[in-house]
Amino acid sequence: MQKDIYDRIIGFLQGASWAIVLIGAFFTFKFSIFLGIPLSIFSTIIYILISLFLILLLDAFNVNKERLKEAKKQTKLLEELITKTHS
């Protein structure tokens, strides 16, 4: 099954987002370590939570696209049923 350009872009962005989360968490921890271990861990956790929220937004775009595609299929089937019953 061929993926359209939208699916490819969303898939790429999701993969890149996971890479950014991992690399960003490492650098957040590394650059804030001079403030102390507890504050560094806290800032890393906050960074990870915000990043995961953004990944969930990308997934929500994909889910809404699938929902729209299914709604279009159902609308087409209902229109066919209406034309058959009125004929």
Tab-separated table of C-alpha atoms in Angstrom:
chain	number	residue	atom	x	y	z
A	1	MET	CA	0.000	0.000	0.000
A	2	GLN	CA	1.426	3.350	-1.058
A	3	LYS	CA	1.661	6.114	1.502
A	4	ASP	CA	0.743	9.607	0.438
A	5	ILE	CA	3.060	12.543	1.045
A	6	TYR	CA	1.224	13.547	4.225
A	7	ASP	CA	1.846	10.136	5.833
A	8	ARG	CA	5.508	10.262	4.884
A	9	ILE	CA	5.946	13.741	6.342
A	10	ILE	CA	4.189	12.806	9.596
A	11	GLY	CA	6.268	9.615	9.878
A	12	PHE	CA	9.487	11.537	9.313
A	13	LEU	CA	8.512	14.195	11.841
A	14	GLN	CA	7.663	11.550	14.430
A	15	GLY	CA	11.018	9.839	13.976
A	16	ALA	CA	12.877	13.119	14.089
A	17	SER	CA	10.930	14.131	17.188
A	18	TRP	CA	12.025	11.013	19.049
A	19	ALA	CA	15.632	11.718	18.104
A	20	ILE	CA	15.280	15.315	19.293
A	21	VAL	CA	13.803	14.115	22.600
A	22	LEU	CA	16.694	11.760	23.265
A	23	ILE	CA	19.468	14.116	22.189
A	24	GLY	CA	17.786	17.125	23.794
A	25	ALA	CA	17.333	15.329	27.106
A	26	PHE	CA	21.017	14.455	27.140
A	27	PHE	CA	22.097	18.025	26.388
A	28	THR	CA	19.585	19.498	28.827
A	29	PHE	CA	21.009	17.349	31.571
A	30	LYS	CA	24.599	17.980	30.529
A	31	PHE	CA	24.278	21.770	30.338
A	32	SER	CA	22.303	22.134	33.562
A	33	ILE	CA	24.448	19.806	35.677
A	34	PHE	CA	26.360	22.791	37.101
A	35	LEU	CA	23.145	23.842	38.876
A	36	GLY	CA	23.067	20.577	40.816
A	37	ILE	CA	21.831	17.064	40.233
A	38	PRO	CA	18.228	17.545	41.484
A	39	LEU	CA	17.628	20.684	39.415
A	40	SER	CA	19.280	19.084	36.400
A	41	ILE	CA	17.053	16.004	36.631
A	42	PHE	CA	13.981	18.196	37.124
A	43	SER	CA	14.762	20.323	34.065
A	44	THR	CA	15.402	17.208	31.980
A	45	ILE	CA	12.070	15.708	33.029
A	46	ILE	CA	10.270	18.950	32.164
A	47	TYR	CA	11.972	18.970	28.745
A	48	ILE	CA	10.955	15.351	28.124
A	49	LEU	CA	7.326	15.982	29.129
A	50	ILE	CA	7.013	18.995	26.833
A	51	SER	CA	8.630	17.091	23.977
A	52	LEU	CA	6.346	14.087	24.457
A	53	PHE	CA	3.338	16.408	24.398
A	54	LEU	CA	4.488	17.727	21.021
A	55	ILE	CA	4.886	14.154	19.740
A	56	LEU	CA	1.320	13.461	20.851
A	57	LEU	CA	0.191	16.453	18.802
A	58	LEU	CA	1.802	14.934	15.714
A	59	ASP	CA	0.021	11.665	16.407
A	60	ALA	CA	-3.263	13.539	16.842
A	61	PHE	CA	-2.834	15.022	13.357
A	62	ASN	CA	-2.449	11.522	11.973
A	63	VAL	CA	-5.495	10.213	13.857
A	64	ASN	CA	-7.639	13.127	12.662
A	65	LYS	CA	-6.558	12.474	9.071
A	66	GLU	CA	-7.582	8.828	9.381
A	67	ARG	CA	-10.897	9.851	10.942
A	68	LEU	CA	-11.556	12.225	8.046
A	69	LYS	CA	-10.742	9.507	5.514
A	70	GLU	CA	-13.173	7.087	7.199
A	71	ALA	CA	-15.880	9.760	7.368
A	72	LYS	CA	-15.482	10.369	3.630
A	73	LYS	CA	-15.871	6.634	2.947
A	74	GLN	CA	-18.998	6.463	5.082
A	75	THR	CA	-20.469	9.538	3.406
A	76	LYS	CA	-19.889	8.028	-0.021
A	77	LEU	CA	-21.567	4.769	1.031
A	78	LEU	CA	-24.534	6.632	2.510
A	79	GLU	CA	-24.945	8.676	-0.669
A	80	GLU	CA	-24.934	5.468	-2.717
A	81	LEU	CA	-27.591	3.953	-0.433
A	82	ILE	CA	-29.764	7.063	-0.731
A	83	THR	CA	-29.570	7.072	-4.528
A	84	LYS	CA	-30.423	3.323	-4.626
A	85	THR	CA	-33.450	3.718	-2.364
A	86	HIS	CA	-34.794	6.724	-4.293
A	87	SER	CA	-34.436	5.001	-7.658
